[in-house]
Coordinates of C-alpha atoms in Angstrom, one line a residue:
M1 CA -0.1 0.1 0.0
L2 CA 1.4 3.2 -1.1
F3 CA 0.4 5.2 2.1
L4 CA 2.2 2.7 4.3
A5 CA 5.2 2.8 2.1
L6 CA 5.4 6.5 2.6
A7 CA 4.8 6.3 6.3
L8 CA 7.4 3.8 6.7
A9 CA 9.9 5.7 4.8
V10 CA 9.3 8.4 6.6
L11 CA -8.8 20.4 -4.0
T12 CA -16.2 22.0 -6.8
L13 CA -18.3 23.5 -8.5
G14 CA -21.8 22.1 -9.1
G15 CA -23.5 21.8 -12.5
G16 CA -23.6 19.7 -15.6
I17 CA -21.8 19.3 -19.0
A18 CA -23.0 17.4 -21.9
A19 CA -21.4 14.0 -22.3
S20 CA -21.7 14.5 -26.1
L21 CA -19.6 17.8 -26.3
Q22 CA -17.2 17.3 -29.1
V23 CA -15.7 20.7 -29.9
E24 CA -12.8 21.6 -27.7
P25 CA -13.3 24.9 -26.2
P26 CA -10.6 27.8 -26.7
A27 CA -7.6 27.5 -24.5
A28 CA -8.2 29.1 -21.0
A29 CA -5.8 32.0 -20.2
D30 CA -2.6 30.8 -18.8
I31 CA -2.1 33.9 -16.3
R32 CA 1.2 33.9 -14.5
R33 CA 1.8 36.2 -11.6
T34 CA 4.4 36.4 -8.9
I35 CA 3.5 35.8 -5.3
A36 CA 4.4 39.5 -4.7
E37 CA 1.8 40.6 -7.2
D38 CA -1.1 38.6 -5.7
L39 CA -0.1 39.6 -2.1
A40 CA -0.2 43.2 -3.1
F41 CA -3.6 42.6 -4.8
L42 CA -5.1 40.6 -1.7
R43 CA -3.9 43.5 0.6
R44 CA -5.7 46.1 -1.4
H45 CA -9.1 44.1 -0.6
G46 CA -8.4 43.3 3.0
A47 CA -5.9 42.0 5.7
V48 CA -4.0 38.9 5.0
Q49 CA -1.7 36.7 7.0
V50 CA 1.7 35.6 5.6
L51 CA 3.7 32.6 6.7
E52 CA 7.3 32.5 5.3
T53 CA 9.7 29.6 5.5
N54 CA 13.4 29.8 6.1
G55 CA 14.2 29.3 2.4
G56 CA 12.0 32.3 1.6
G57 CA 8.9 30.4 0.6
Q58 CA 5.5 32.1 1.3
V59 CA 2.0 31.0 2.1
I60 CA -0.9 33.8 2.1
L61 CA -4.0 33.1 4.2
S62 CA -7.1 35.1 4.6
A63 CA -9.4 35.3 7.7
R64 CA -11.7 37.5 5.7
Y65 CA -12.3 34.5 3.1
Q66 CA -13.1 32.0 5.6
G67 CA -9.5 30.9 6.6
R68 CA -8.5 30.0 3.2
V69 CA -4.9 29.4 2.0
M70 CA -5.2 31.8 -0.9
T71 CA -1.8 31.0 -2.7
S72 CA 1.8 30.1 -2.0
A73 CA 5.2 30.2 -3.8
V74 CA 8.6 28.6 -3.3
A75 CA 10.3 32.0 -2.9
R76 CA 9.4 35.7 -2.3
D77 CA 9.7 36.5 -6.1
G78 CA 8.4 33.0 -7.2
L79 CA 5.3 32.2 -9.2
S80 CA 2.1 32.3 -7.5
L81 CA 0.7 28.8 -7.4
G82 CA -2.8 29.0 -6.0
W83 CA -5.6 30.2 -8.2
V84 CA -6.9 33.7 -6.9
N85 CA -10.2 34.9 -8.5
R86 CA -9.2 38.5 -8.8
E87 CA -12.3 39.5 -10.7
F88 CA -14.8 38.1 -8.0
I89 CA -12.7 39.6 -5.3
A90 CA -12.6 43.1 -6.8
A91 CA -16.2 43.1 -7.4
G92 CA -16.9 42.7 -3.6
A93 CA -20.0 40.4 -4.1
T94 CA -21.3 37.9 -1.5
G95 CA -24.2 35.7 -1.2
T96 CA -24.0 34.4 -4.7
P97 CA -24.5 30.6 -5.4
F98 CA -20.7 30.2 -5.0
D99 CA -18.6 33.1 -3.5
N100 CA -15.5 31.9 -5.5
Y101 CA -12.6 33.8 -4.1
G102 CA -10.3 31.0 -5.3
G103 CA -7.5 29.7 -2.8
E104 CA -5.6 26.5 -2.7
D105 CA -7.0 25.1 0.5
R106 CA -10.5 26.0 1.6
F107 CA -12.8 24.3 4.2
W108 CA -16.3 23.0 3.1
L109 CA -18.6 20.3 4.2
G110 CA -20.0 17.2 2.4
P111 CA -22.0 15.9 1.0
E112 CA -22.9 18.2 -1.9
A113 CA -26.1 16.6 -3.2
G114 CA -28.4 13.5 -2.8
Q115 CA -31.0 13.3 -0.1
Y116 CA -28.6 14.3 2.6
G117 CA -26.8 17.0 0.6
L118 CA -26.0 20.4 2.1
Y119 CA -25.9 22.5 -1.1
F120 CA -29.5 22.1 -2.3
P121 CA -32.9 23.4 -0.5
R122 CA -35.2 20.7 0.5
G123 CA -37.3 19.3 -2.5
A124 CA -35.5 21.3 -5.0
P125 CA -34.2 19.5 -8.1
F126 CA -30.5 18.6 -8.4
E127 CA -29.8 21.2 -11.0
L128 CA -27.4 24.0 -11.4
S129 CA -30.2 26.6 -10.8
S130 CA -30.9 25.2 -7.5
W131 CA -27.4 24.7 -6.2
Q132 CA -26.2 27.0 -3.3
V133 CA -23.1 26.9 -1.1
P134 CA -24.4 27.3 2.6
A135 CA -23.9 30.8 3.7
S136 CA -21.9 29.7 6.7
L137 CA -19.3 28.2 4.6
Q138 CA -18.7 31.3 2.3
E139 CA -19.9 34.5 4.0
G140 CA -18.1 36.5 6.6
P141 CA -14.6 36.2 8.3
W142 CA -13.3 33.6 10.6
E143 CA -11.9 34.5 13.9
I144 CA -8.1 34.3 14.4
R145 CA -7.7 32.3 17.6
D146 CA -3.8 32.2 17.6
Q147 CA -1.0 33.2 15.4
S148 CA 2.7 32.6 15.2
A149 CA 5.5 33.0 12.6
S150 CA 4.7 29.5 11.2
S151 CA 1.0 29.0 11.8
V152 CA -2.5 30.5 12.2
T153 CA -5.6 29.1 13.8
Y154 CA -9.1 30.1 12.6
A155 CA -12.3 29.2 14.2
R156 CA -16.1 29.6 13.5
A157 CA -19.4 28.4 14.7
I158 CA -21.3 27.0 11.7
R159 CA -25.0 26.0 11.2
V160 CA -26.0 24.0 8.1
G161 CA -29.1 22.1 7.0
N162 CA -29.4 19.2 4.7
Y163 CA -31.8 18.2 2.0
S164 CA -33.8 15.9 4.4
G165 CA -34.2 18.7 6.9
T166 CA -31.6 17.8 9.5
T167 CA -29.7 20.7 11.1
F168 CA -26.1 20.6 12.2
D169 CA -24.5 22.9 14.8
M170 CA -20.8 22.7 15.0
H171 CA -17.7 24.5 15.9
V172 CA -14.8 24.4 13.3
E173 CA -11.2 25.0 14.3
R174 CA -8.7 25.2 11.5
T175 CA -4.9 25.5 11.9
V176 CA -2.8 26.3 9.0
R177 CA 1.0 25.6 9.5
L178 CA 4.1 25.4 7.5
V179 CA 5.8 22.0 7.2
S180 CA 9.4 21.9 8.0
A181 CA 12.1 20.4 5.8
E182 CA 12.6 17.5 8.1
A183 CA 8.8 16.9 8.2
A184 CA 8.5 17.2 4.6
A185 CA 11.2 14.7 3.8
K186 CA 9.6 12.2 6.2
Q187 CA 6.1 12.6 4.9
M188 CA 7.0 12.6 1.3
G189 CA 9.4 9.7 1.8
V190 CA 12.2 11.1 -0.3
S191 CA 15.1 13.3 0.1
L192 CA 15.0 16.4 -2.2
S193 CA 17.8 17.3 -4.5
A194 CA 19.5 20.7 -4.2
D195 CA 18.1 22.0 -7.5
L196 CA 14.5 21.7 -6.2
R197 CA 12.8 24.7 -4.6
W198 CA 9.8 23.8 -2.6
V199 CA 7.1 25.1 -0.2
G200 CA 4.7 23.0 2.1
F201 CA 1.8 23.6 4.3
E202 CA -0.9 21.5 6.2
T203 CA -4.3 22.3 7.4
V204 CA -5.7 20.7 10.5
N205 CA -9.4 20.9 10.4
R206 CA -11.3 20.0 13.7
V207 CA -15.1 19.7 13.6
T208 CA -17.1 19.5 17.1
N209 CA -20.7 18.7 17.3
T210 CA -22.2 21.5 19.5
G211 CA -25.8 20.4 19.1
R212 CA -27.9 18.5 21.7
H213 CA -28.3 15.4 19.5
P214 CA -26.2 12.8 18.0
W215 CA -25.4 13.0 14.2
T216 CA -26.9 9.7 12.7
K217 CA -26.9 8.1 9.3
E218 CA -30.7 8.1 9.4
G219 CA -30.7 11.8 9.4
G220 CA -27.7 12.3 7.2
L221 CA -24.1 12.8 8.1
P222 CA -21.7 15.6 7.2
S223 CA -18.0 15.3 6.4
I224 CA -15.1 17.5 6.3
W225 CA -14.1 18.4 2.7
I226 CA -11.0 20.2 1.7
L227 CA -10.7 21.6 -1.7
G228 CA -7.5 23.1 -3.4
M229 CA -7.7 25.4 -6.5
F230 CA -4.6 25.6 -8.6
N231 CA -3.7 27.5 -11.8
A232 CA -3.6 24.9 -14.8
F233 CA -0.5 26.6 -16.3
G234 CA -1.0 25.5 -19.7
S235 CA -1.6 21.8 -19.4
T236 CA -1.5 19.9 -16.2
T237 CA -2.0 16.1 -15.4
V238 CA -3.5 15.1 -12.3
V239 CA -2.0 11.8 -11.0
I240 CA -4.0 9.7 -8.5
P241 CA -2.7 6.3 -7.3
F242 CA -5.1 3.6 -6.5
K243 CA -5.2 0.2 -4.8
G244 CA -6.4 -2.9 -6.3
S245 CA -7.1 -4.1 -9.9
A246 CA -8.2 -1.6 -12.6
S247 CA -11.2 -3.8 -13.3
G248 CA -14.4 -2.8 -11.6
D249 CA -15.5 0.7 -10.4
V250 CA -12.1 2.2 -9.5
V251 CA -13.1 5.7 -10.5
N252 CA -16.4 7.6 -10.7
D253 CA -16.3 9.9 -13.7
R254 CA -20.0 10.6 -14.0
Y255 CA -20.4 13.8 -12.1
F256 CA -20.8 16.0 -15.0
G257 CA -21.0 13.7 -17.8
K258 CA -18.7 10.8 -18.5
V259 CA -15.0 12.0 -19.0
P260 CA -13.7 11.3 -22.5
A261 CA -11.2 8.7 -22.8
D262 CA -8.4 11.0 -23.9
R263 CA -8.9 12.9 -20.5
L264 CA -8.8 10.1 -18.2
R265 CA -6.3 7.2 -18.6
V266 CA -5.1 4.2 -16.5
R267 CA -1.4 3.4 -16.2
D268 CA -0.1 0.6 -13.7
G269 CA -2.2 1.5 -10.6
V270 CA -2.5 5.3 -11.3
L271 CA -5.2 7.4 -12.9
L272 CA -4.0 10.3 -15.2
F273 CA -6.7 13.0 -15.5
S274 CA -6.3 16.1 -17.8
A275 CA -6.5 19.3 -15.8
D276 CA -5.8 22.0 -18.2
G277 CA -8.9 24.3 -17.2
R278 CA -10.6 23.9 -20.5
F279 CA -13.1 21.0 -20.1
R280 CA -15.6 20.8 -17.1
S281 CA -15.2 17.5 -15.7
K282 CA -14.8 15.6 -12.2
I283 CA -13.6 12.3 -11.0
G284 CA -13.7 10.5 -7.6
I285 CA -12.0 7.5 -5.9
G286 CA -13.8 5.7 -3.0
P287 CA -12.3 4.0 0.2
A288 CA -11.8 0.6 -1.4
H289 CA -9.2 2.0 -3.9
A290 CA -8.0 5.4 -2.5
E291 CA -4.5 6.0 -1.4
A292 CA -3.6 8.8 1.0
V293 CA -1.9 10.8 -1.8
M294 CA -2.4 12.5 -5.0
G295 CA -0.7 15.2 -7.1
S296 CA -0.3 16.9 -10.4
D297 CA 2.4 17.6 -12.9
S298 CA 2.8 20.9 -14.7
P299 CA 5.6 20.7 -17.1
D300 CA 5.1 24.2 -18.6
A301 CA 5.9 25.6 -15.1
Q302 CA 8.4 22.8 -14.1
L303 CA 6.2 22.2 -11.2
L304 CA 5.1 19.1 -9.2
T305 CA 2.3 19.6 -6.7
L306 CA 1.7 16.8 -4.1
V307 CA -1.2 16.5 -1.6
Q308 CA -1.3 14.3 1.3
F309 CA -4.2 13.6 3.8
D310 CA -5.4 11.2 6.6
P311 CA -5.8 7.8 5.1
P312 CA -9.1 6.2 4.9
P313 CA -10.0 4.1 8.1
A314 CA -10.9 0.5 7.7
R315 CA -14.7 0.0 6.8
S316 CA -15.6 3.8 7.0
D317 CA -18.5 5.3 5.3
Y318 CA -18.0 8.2 3.0
V319 CA -20.7 10.7 2.0
N320 CA -22.1 10.5 -1.5
S321 CA -22.2 13.8 -3.6
M322 CA -23.7 12.5 -6.8
W323 CA -26.5 15.0 -8.0
E324 CA -29.3 12.5 -7.7
H325 CA -31.5 10.7 -5.1
Q326 CA -28.9 8.1 -4.3
K327 CA -29.2 4.4 -3.7
D328 CA -26.3 4.5 -1.3
P329 CA -25.8 7.9 0.3
Y330 CA -22.6 6.5 2.1
A331 CA -20.9 5.2 -1.0
G332 CA -18.9 8.3 -1.7
D333 CA -15.2 9.4 -2.5
V334 CA -12.1 10.0 -0.4
V335 CA -10.4 11.7 -3.3
N336 CA -11.7 14.0 -5.9
S337 CA -10.3 16.1 -8.6
Y338 CA -12.1 18.9 -10.7
N339 CA -11.2 20.4 -14.0
D340 CA -13.0 23.7 -14.8
G341 CA -13.9 25.0 -18.2
P342 CA -16.9 26.2 -20.2
P343 CA -19.5 27.4 -19.4
N344 CA -17.1 28.8 -16.9
K345 CA -14.0 30.8 -17.8
G346 CA -11.6 28.0 -16.7
G347 CA -8.0 28.1 -16.3
W348 CA -7.9 26.2 -12.9
Y349 CA -8.5 22.6 -11.5
E350 CA -8.9 21.4 -7.9
L351 CA -7.3 18.5 -5.7
E352 CA -9.8 17.5 -3.0
S353 CA -9.8 15.2 0.0
S354 CA -12.7 14.2 2.5
S355 CA -12.9 12.7 5.9
P356 CA -15.1 9.9 6.7
A357 CA -18.9 10.6 7.5
L358 CA -19.1 12.2 10.8
A359 CA -21.3 10.2 13.1
L360 CA -20.5 12.4 16.2
A361 CA -22.3 12.6 19.6
P362 CA -22.7 15.9 21.3
N363 CA -19.3 17.5 22.2
A364 CA -17.4 14.9 20.2
S365 CA -14.9 15.9 17.5
F366 CA -13.1 14.7 14.5
T367 CA -9.9 16.0 12.9
H368 CA -8.8 15.7 9.2
T369 CA -5.4 16.8 8.0
H370 CA -4.6 18.0 4.4
R371 CA -1.1 18.8 3.4
T372 CA 0.1 20.6 0.1
F373 CA 3.8 20.5 -1.4
H374 CA 4.8 22.4 -4.4
L375 CA 8.2 21.6 -5.8
I376 CA 9.7 23.6 -8.8
G377 CA 12.9 22.6 -10.5
Q378 CA 14.7 20.4 -13.2
P379 CA 12.4 17.8 -15.0
A380 CA 14.6 14.9 -14.0
S381 CA 14.4 15.8 -10.3
L382 CA 10.8 16.2 -10.4
D383 CA 10.2 13.0 -12.2
D384 CA 12.2 11.2 -9.7
V385 CA 10.1 12.5 -6.6
A386 CA 6.8 11.9 -8.7
T387 CA 7.9 8.4 -9.4
R388 CA 8.7 7.6 -5.7
V389 CA 5.7 9.4 -4.3
L390 CA 3.0 9.1 -6.9
G391 CA 4.2 5.8 -8.8
T392 CA 4.8 7.6 -12.1
S393 CA 6.1 10.9 -13.5
A394 CA 3.0 11.1 -15.7
R395 CA 5.1 12.1 -18.6

């Protein structure tokens, strides 16, 4: 098992897309900015928190935008790696179906849809016109509980209701911290060559049931859902290792219409998913096949991104986010990747991880950790890390 090997050695939008779409849309803009440019822009629209590594890497956070990690870079003058939605931020809008500020690590709750979904009003059809991100997940700032040179802790009380009428009261605490060089080497299971520059951070997301009643499967269960939005940088390939045989339902590619074969390939225990920001599509891997790592390769930017997260516990339920009345509401995914594109403007993709379904008694808590590493350098060195961590270089 890949996760055990790593341990021992050491990133949705709703909506649909026609499956029959044949015409390739125009290329999404490949906009490249430095971290200094994005930092200056964000500061013009509110306060931000900045974490800086010993090597000059930076991670920009925002309490204003719900404790998001907005973007990061391997150096002070480096390429800004998170996708920042400047147009939406500059407009100052809120209360939209999705207040899409961007950001390479944001806190959401699952499931999205189905009879226990949190993003559709009770009785509404599972269609884009009815889709609405809960206000408590996207409106208003989060409180800063603690702050240091290497971490920030945010907190917020949240109330959400699901499609079946169950209400969840919870307290969310979210710590964002830098990952040290020693911890990065241990967690990735590889030593990094001198020609690689990198930055790494983790978010530790803790949910507590503050209501008077236990959360039960019969009323629907929520989950912690962490989503990272990244610039596509020309053409990016998402790499998701999986356990077991490629036969059977290893991957769910039916979210927004079946993914064309040239955009989703299988190679020796890994899925290769095109994430160029030009074709709206989504895939997911359930707990029977999911490893605790995924990544993406962006050759045009000489960039490798790795995401690690808490591994699926044995025999755990995961919430189902398919846009339908579901036969099995707890047969959902651990890992998801989303590629944006028409009818949206595109140019970005997501790497996402989820916790198991949270059957919490009053005052009980659950924590889900999600780590992101960016490495920039020579292709041979990046290929070596990708092969060791993900099982292939994707090239």
